[in-house]
mmCIF file of C-alpha atoms and ligand atoms in Angstrom:
data_model
loop_
_atom_site.group_PDB
_atom_site.id
_atom_site.type_symbol
_atom_site.label_atom_id
_atom_site.label_comp_id
_atom_site.label_asym_id
_atom_site.label_seq_id
_atom_site.Cartn_x
_atom_site.Cartn_y
_atom_site.Cartn_z
ATOM 1 C CA MET A 1 -155.214 -15.324 213.273
ATOM 2 C CA THR A 2 -158.325 -15.619 216.082
ATOM 3 C CA PRO A 3 -159.343 -19.567 216.502
ATOM 4 C CA LYS A 4 -163.117 -18.721 215.937
ATOM 5 C CA ALA A 5 -164.938 -20.120 218.980
ATOM 6 C CA PRO A 6 -167.048 -23.350 218.665
ATOM 7 C CA LEU A 7 -170.547 -23.961 217.290
ATOM 8 C CA LEU A 8 -172.559 -26.369 217.970
ATOM 9 C CA ILE A 9 -175.316 -28.004 216.205
ATOM 10 C CA VAL A 10 -177.241 -30.359 218.053
ATOM 11 C CA GLU A 11 -178.370 -33.126 215.741
ATOM 12 C CA HIS A 12 -181.124 -35.477 217.202
ATOM 13 C CA PRO A 13 -184.113 -37.424 214.990
ATOM 14 C CA VAL A 14 -186.220 -35.403 218.659
ATOM 15 C CA VAL A 15 -184.807 -32.118 217.433
ATOM 16 C CA ALA A 16 -185.433 -33.220 213.950
ATOM 17 C CA ARG A 17 -189.090 -33.716 214.726
ATOM 18 C CA ASP A 18 -189.179 -30.181 216.427
ATOM 19 C CA LEU A 19 -187.633 -28.097 214.619
ATOM 20 C CA THR A 20 -190.369 -29.566 211.744
ATOM 21 C CA ILE A 21 -193.071 -28.997 213.892
ATOM 22 C CA LEU A 22 -192.032 -25.596 214.410
ATOM 23 C CA ARG A 23 -191.533 -24.640 211.412
ATOM 24 C CA ASN A 24 -194.694 -25.181 210.171
ATOM 25 C CA LYS A 25 -196.715 -22.543 209.577
ATOM 26 C CA GLU A 26 -200.092 -24.270 210.993
ATOM 27 C CA THR A 27 -198.946 -24.652 213.922
ATOM 28 C CA PRO A 28 -200.299 -22.858 216.654
ATOM 29 C CA SER A 29 -198.860 -20.760 219.818
ATOM 30 C CA ALA A 30 -200.418 -23.154 221.994
ATOM 31 C CA VAL A 31 -198.281 -26.058 220.108
ATOM 32 C CA PHE A 32 -195.227 -23.653 219.338
ATOM 33 C CA ARG A 33 -194.973 -23.070 222.919
ATOM 34 C CA PRO A 34 -194.320 -26.860 224.917
ATOM 35 C CA VAL A 35 -192.757 -27.919 221.415
ATOM 36 C CA LEU A 36 -190.060 -24.965 221.919
ATOM 37 C CA ASN A 37 -188.827 -25.358 225.096
ATOM 38 C CA ARG A 38 -188.931 -29.401 224.510
ATOM 39 C CA LEU A 39 -186.397 -28.343 221.530
ATOM 40 C CA ALA A 40 -185.154 -25.066 224.286
ATOM 41 C CA THR A 41 -184.375 -28.073 226.453
ATOM 42 C CA ILE A 42 -181.668 -30.237 224.615
ATOM 43 C CA LEU A 43 -179.860 -27.789 223.152
ATOM 44 C CA ALA A 44 -179.582 -26.229 227.140
ATOM 45 C CA TYR A 45 -178.346 -28.945 227.942
ATOM 46 C CA HIS A 46 -175.356 -28.989 225.539
ATOM 47 C CA ALA A 47 -175.130 -25.201 226.054
ATOM 48 C CA LEU A 48 -174.203 -25.802 230.348
ATOM 49 C CA ASP A 49 -171.633 -28.283 229.500
ATOM 50 C CA LYS A 50 -168.754 -28.097 230.462
ATOM 51 C CA LEU A 51 -169.590 -25.609 233.799
ATOM 52 C CA PRO A 52 -167.471 -25.470 236.743
ATOM 53 C CA LEU A 53 -167.593 -28.212 239.174
ATOM 54 C CA ARG A 54 -166.591 -28.025 242.980
ATOM 55 C CA GLU A 55 -166.311 -30.860 244.481
ATOM 56 C CA VAL A 56 -168.012 -32.014 247.298
ATOM 57 C CA THR A 57 -168.602 -34.568 250.128
ATOM 58 C CA VAL A 58 -172.533 -36.673 250.514
ATOM 59 C CA GLN A 59 -173.694 -38.993 252.744
ATOM 60 C CA THR A 60 -175.594 -41.659 250.721
ATOM 61 C CA PRO A 61 -177.150 -44.384 252.942
ATOM 62 C CA ILE A 62 -174.466 -46.490 252.472
ATOM 63 C CA GLN A 63 -171.351 -44.175 253.346
ATOM 64 C CA ALA A 64 -169.945 -40.594 252.431
ATOM 65 C CA THR A 65 -168.260 -40.269 248.898
ATOM 66 C CA LYS A 66 -167.442 -37.496 246.117
ATOM 67 C CA GLY A 67 -169.934 -35.354 245.076
ATOM 68 C CA PHE A 68 -170.759 -32.157 242.006
ATOM 69 C CA GLU A 69 -171.854 -28.976 242.675
ATOM 70 C CA ILE A 70 -171.678 -25.936 239.635
ATOM 71 C CA ASP A 71 -168.954 -23.517 240.721
ATOM 72 C CA THR A 72 -170.070 -20.008 238.781
ATOM 73 C CA GLN A 73 -172.615 -17.820 239.267
ATOM 74 C CA VAL A 74 -175.109 -19.042 235.328
ATOM 75 C CA ILE A 75 -177.028 -15.933 234.419
ATOM 76 C CA VAL A 76 -179.605 -16.298 231.827
ATOM 77 C CA VAL A 77 -180.166 -13.356 229.737
ATOM 78 C CA PRO A 78 -183.177 -13.878 227.095
ATOM 79 C CA ILE A 79 -183.601 -10.968 224.361
ATOM 80 C CA LEU A 80 -186.694 -9.745 224.516
ATOM 81 C CA ARG A 81 -188.700 -10.639 223.587
ATOM 82 C CA ALA A 82 -188.174 -13.485 222.050
ATOM 83 C CA GLY A 83 -185.812 -15.020 224.233
ATOM 84 C CA LEU A 84 -187.987 -15.451 227.281
ATOM 85 C CA GLY A 85 -189.361 -18.320 225.466
ATOM 86 C CA LEU A 86 -186.097 -19.949 226.408
ATOM 87 C CA VAL A 87 -185.075 -19.338 229.783
ATOM 88 C CA HIS A 88 -187.506 -21.637 231.579
ATOM 89 C CA ALA A 89 -185.188 -24.659 230.110
ATOM 90 C CA ILE A 90 -182.301 -23.435 231.286
ATOM 91 C CA THR A 91 -184.158 -22.665 235.216
ATOM 92 C CA GLN A 92 -185.186 -26.006 235.189
ATOM 93 C CA PHE A 93 -181.523 -27.353 234.731
ATOM 94 C CA ILE A 94 -179.979 -24.658 237.223
ATOM 95 C CA PRO A 95 -182.773 -23.141 238.871
ATOM 96 C CA GLU A 96 -181.302 -20.439 241.433
ATOM 97 C CA ALA A 97 -179.747 -18.614 237.497
ATOM 98 C CA LYS A 98 -180.424 -15.159 237.973
ATOM 99 C CA ILE A 99 -182.069 -13.584 234.752
ATOM 100 C CA GLY A 100 -181.590 -10.378 233.789
ATOM 101 C CA HIS A 101 -182.863 -8.783 230.846
ATOM 102 C CA LEU A 102 -181.840 -7.489 227.809
ATOM 103 C CA GLY A 103 -185.207 -5.503 225.777
ATOM 104 C CA ILE A 104 -183.484 -5.587 221.452
ATOM 105 C CA TYR A 105 -185.753 -4.785 218.708
ATOM 106 C CA ARG A 106 -184.951 -4.615 214.871
ATOM 107 C CA ASP A 107 -185.387 -1.694 212.959
ATOM 108 C CA GLU A 108 -188.110 -3.690 210.705
ATOM 109 C CA THR A 109 -186.410 -0.625 208.506
ATOM 110 C CA THR A 110 -183.097 -0.714 208.826
ATOM 111 C CA HIS A 111 -183.233 -4.480 210.285
ATOM 112 C CA LYS A 112 -180.512 -2.845 213.130
ATOM 113 C CA PRO A 113 -180.866 -3.700 216.826
ATOM 114 C CA VAL A 114 -182.344 -0.816 218.726
ATOM 115 C CA GLU A 115 -181.862 -1.059 222.412
ATOM 116 C CA TYR A 116 -185.100 -0.362 225.151
ATOM 117 C CA TYR A 117 -185.114 -1.600 227.513
ATOM 118 C CA VAL A 118 -181.581 -3.366 230.526
ATOM 119 C CA ASN A 119 -182.255 -5.683 233.935
ATOM 120 C CA LEU A 120 -179.197 -7.280 234.667
ATOM 121 C CA PRO A 121 -178.428 -8.686 238.202
ATOM 122 C CA LYS A 122 -176.401 -6.505 239.746
ATOM 123 C CA THR A 123 -173.692 -8.604 241.075
ATOM 124 C CA GLY A 124 -172.169 -11.664 239.858
ATOM 125 C CA LEU A 125 -171.432 -10.886 236.842
ATOM 126 C CA SER A 126 -167.797 -10.135 236.195
ATOM 127 C CA ASP A 127 -167.090 -14.151 236.979
ATOM 128 C CA GLY A 128 -170.523 -15.589 236.146
ATOM 129 C CA THR A 129 -171.411 -17.301 233.041
ATOM 130 C CA VAL A 130 -174.105 -15.411 230.780
ATOM 131 C CA LEU A 131 -175.944 -17.939 228.316
ATOM 132 C CA LEU A 132 -177.411 -15.386 225.953
ATOM 133 C CA VAL A 133 -180.259 -17.189 224.326
ATOM 134 C CA ASP A 134 -182.630 -16.516 221.773
ATOM 135 C CA PRO A 135 -184.470 -18.196 218.931
ATOM 136 C CA MET A 136 -183.394 -16.194 215.831
ATOM 137 C CA LEU A 137 -180.120 -15.433 214.578
ATOM 138 C CA ALA A 138 -180.706 -13.627 211.539
ATOM 139 C CA THR A 139 -178.131 -11.038 210.446
ATOM 140 C CA GLY A 140 -176.724 -11.390 213.702
ATOM 141 C CA GLY A 141 -177.255 -7.644 214.553
ATOM 142 C CA SER A 142 -178.665 -8.273 217.934
ATOM 143 C CA ALA A 143 -176.801 -10.769 219.026
ATOM 144 C CA CYS A 144 -173.445 -8.513 218.492
ATOM 145 C CA ASP A 145 -175.225 -6.016 220.468
ATOM 146 C CA ALA A 146 -176.517 -7.721 223.026
ATOM 147 C CA ILE A 147 -172.622 -9.173 223.671
ATOM 148 C CA GLY A 148 -170.874 -6.529 223.069
ATOM 149 C CA TYR A 149 -173.472 -4.897 225.001
ATOM 150 C CA LEU A 150 -172.897 -7.452 228.014
ATOM 151 C CA LYS A 151 -168.938 -7.162 227.736
ATOM 152 C CA THR A 152 -169.052 -3.494 228.606
ATOM 153 C CA LYS A 153 -170.992 -4.266 231.611
ATOM 154 C CA GLY A 154 -168.081 -6.952 232.222
ATOM 155 C CA VAL A 155 -169.028 -9.788 231.002
ATOM 156 C CA GLN A 156 -165.754 -12.260 230.351
ATOM 157 C CA LYS A 157 -168.168 -15.820 230.280
ATOM 158 C CA ILE A 158 -170.594 -15.822 227.425
ATOM 159 C CA ARG A 159 -172.529 -18.814 225.629
ATOM 160 C CA PHE A 160 -174.991 -17.963 223.083
ATOM 161 C CA MET A 161 -177.406 -20.498 222.507
ATOM 162 C CA CYS A 162 -180.188 -19.787 219.695
ATOM 163 C CA LEU A 163 -182.538 -23.018 217.525
ATOM 164 C CA ILE A 164 -182.056 -21.704 213.904
ATOM 165 C CA ALA A 165 -179.390 -19.348 213.108
ATOM 166 C CA ALA A 166 -178.204 -17.738 209.512
ATOM 167 C CA PRO A 167 -175.113 -18.446 207.831
ATOM 168 C CA GLU A 168 -174.849 -14.761 208.180
ATOM 169 C CA GLY A 169 -175.347 -14.382 211.629
ATOM 170 C CA VAL A 170 -172.636 -16.960 212.484
ATOM 171 C CA GLU A 171 -170.030 -14.931 210.714
ATOM 172 C CA ALA A 172 -170.768 -12.370 212.393
ATOM 173 C CA VAL A 173 -170.366 -14.109 216.284
ATOM 174 C CA GLN A 174 -167.561 -15.658 215.089
ATOM 175 C CA GLN A 175 -165.616 -12.988 213.469
ATOM 176 C CA GLN A 176 -167.278 -10.204 216.329
ATOM 177 C CA HIS A 177 -167.430 -12.406 219.098
ATOM 178 C CA PRO A 178 -164.668 -14.896 218.552
ATOM 179 C CA ASP A 179 -164.591 -16.197 222.254
ATOM 180 C CA VAL A 180 -168.176 -16.382 222.110
ATOM 181 C CA PRO A 181 -170.147 -20.198 221.331
ATOM 182 C CA ILE A 182 -172.560 -21.201 220.116
ATOM 183 C CA ILE A 183 -175.691 -23.897 220.717
ATOM 184 C CA THR A 184 -177.522 -24.096 217.581
ATOM 185 C CA ALA A 185 -180.313 -27.274 216.567
ATOM 186 C CA SER A 186 -180.187 -26.072 212.609
ATOM 187 C CA VAL A 187 -178.050 -23.266 210.616
ATOM 188 C CA ASP A 188 -180.006 -23.157 208.349
ATOM 189 C CA GLU A 189 -179.943 -21.717 203.604
ATOM 190 C CA LYS A 190 -179.592 -18.115 203.948
ATOM 191 C CA LEU A 191 -181.331 -14.731 204.349
ATOM 192 C CA ASN A 192 -183.673 -13.498 202.222
ATOM 193 C CA GLU A 193 -184.470 -9.773 201.860
ATOM 194 C CA ASN A 194 -186.413 -9.176 204.403
ATOM 195 C CA ALA A 195 -183.363 -10.885 206.742
ATOM 196 C CA TYR A 196 -185.809 -13.633 207.166
ATOM 197 C CA ILE A 197 -184.477 -16.515 207.832
ATOM 198 C CA VAL A 198 -185.456 -19.241 205.061
ATOM 199 C CA PRO A 199 -187.127 -20.965 205.994
ATOM 200 C CA GLY A 200 -186.596 -20.551 209.150
ATOM 201 C CA LEU A 201 -190.332 -21.196 211.341
ATOM 202 C CA GLY A 202 -191.037 -16.537 210.442
ATOM 203 C CA ASP A 203 -191.048 -14.379 213.043
ATOM 204 C CA ALA A 204 -190.115 -16.845 216.408
ATOM 205 C CA GLY A 205 -191.762 -13.462 218.530
ATOM 206 C CA ASP A 206 -195.220 -13.604 216.594
ATOM 207 C CA ARG A 207 -194.631 -16.970 217.298
ATOM 208 C CA ILE A 208 -194.977 -17.506 220.916
ATOM 209 C CA PHE A 209 -196.336 -14.871 221.986
ATOM 210 C CA GLY A 210 -199.644 -14.915 218.758
ATOM 211 C CA THR A 211 -199.359 -11.916 217.760
ATOM 212 C CA ASP A 212 -199.122 -12.218 214.557
HETATM 213 C C1 PRP B 301 -185.877 -11.199 216.445
HETATM 214 C C2 PRP B 301 -185.448 -12.078 217.329
HETATM 215 C C3 PRP B 301 -183.529 -11.560 217.386
HETATM 216 C C4 PRP B 301 -183.524 -11.441 216.033
HETATM 217 C C5 PRP B 301 -183.024 -11.780 215.150
HETATM 218 O O1 PRP B 301 -186.342 -10.143 216.890
HETATM 219 O O2 PRP B 301 -186.452 -12.812 217.878
HETATM 220 O O3 PRP B 301 -184.003 -10.928 218.778
HETATM 221 O O4 PRP B 301 -184.957 -10.852 215.424
HETATM 222 O O5 PRP B 301 -182.348 -10.801 214.064
HETATM 223 P P1 PRP B 301 -180.777 -10.235 213.792
HETATM 224 O O6 PRP B 301 -179.925 -11.461 213.788
HETATM 225 O O7 PRP B 301 -181.140 -9.855 212.130
HETATM 226 O O8 PRP B 301 -180.492 -8.642 214.493
HETATM 227 P P2 PRP B 301 -187.494 -9.019 216.651
HETATM 228 O O9 PRP B 301 -186.538 -7.573 216.272
HETATM 229 O O10 PRP B 301 -188.443 -9.279 215.967
HETATM 230 O O11 PRP B 301 -188.048 -8.447 218.319
HETATM 231 P P3 PRP B 301 -189.179 -9.477 219.355
HETATM 232 O O12 PRP B 301 -188.203 -10.623 219.848
HETATM 233 O O13 PRP B 301 -189.897 -8.244 219.920
HETATM 234 O O14 PRP B 301 -191.178 -10.454 218.190
HETATM 235 N N1 URA B 302 -186.069 -11.953 213.772
HETATM 236 C C1 URA B 302 -187.301 -14.055 213.678
HETATM 237 O O1 URA B 302 -187.869 -13.304 214.276
HETATM 238 N N2 URA B 302 -187.098 -14.356 212.808
HETATM 239 C C2 URA B 302 -186.368 -14.581 211.450
HETATM 240 O O2 URA B 302 -186.475 -14.730 210.215
HETATM 241 C C3 URA B 302 -185.665 -12.729 211.343
HETATM 242 C C4 URA B 302 -185.568 -12.175 212.833
#
C-alpha cells in the first residue's frame, strides 16, 4: 500500500481563536482579511518546515561561523481567487519566492473544478518546491485538479496549505496525490448538500473580497 502523505493539523490557542473569528458570520471583511493573514502566517511557518538548506559562512562582528540559506526555489501557487489571500503569509518568510497563478473555480451545479487562468513561472518548476495555497479544501476537486496540473508541468515537490479542510477533501488528496502533504488549521465535520464545509466559514473568496 502507498503510504499516505502527512496531514498536519496545526493546534495552538491563537489558531483556535483566529479560526473562531473567521468562522463568525458577523466578522466583516476589514477584520476577516488581517485575521486570515495572521492565521495563514502560522500555517506558512509549518508549511515551510524541513525545506532543504545549504551551509554558508557568515562573518559575525566577532568571527566567521556557519549559517544557512534556503536551498530550493520556492514557488507559491494560489488557487484563484481565494488562494490570493494566503500568498503574503508565505512571501513574508520567503521574499524571493516566485508566484504562479492557477485560476480554478467550482461549478456551482456540478461542484466540479473549471480551469480558467494559468500563469506559472517559466523556470524552476521541476526542481523547486511549490506551496499550493487555498483557504478551503472541500470535495478536494480544485486541489486535486491543481496538483494534477502542476505535475503535468513537471513539478515534483508540492505542499498544500489550507485553513479548513473537510474529511472528504483530505481523503481525495491523500488518495490521488499521496506524495503531497496537507497543512491545515482544522479538519471539520463534513460537507453539506451544496458541498460546503460544515461548520466551515462559508464562501472564503466572498468573505475575503467582500463579494457576498
Ligand atoms: C472555493 C475554494 C476552493 C474550492 C474548494 O473556491 O477557494 O478553491 O472552492 O472546493 P472543492 O474542494 O470542492 O473544489 P470557489 O470555487 O468558490 O472560487 P473563488 O475562489 O473564486 O471564490
Ligand atoms: N468553497 C468555500 O469557499 N467554502 C466551502 O465551504 C466550500 C468551498
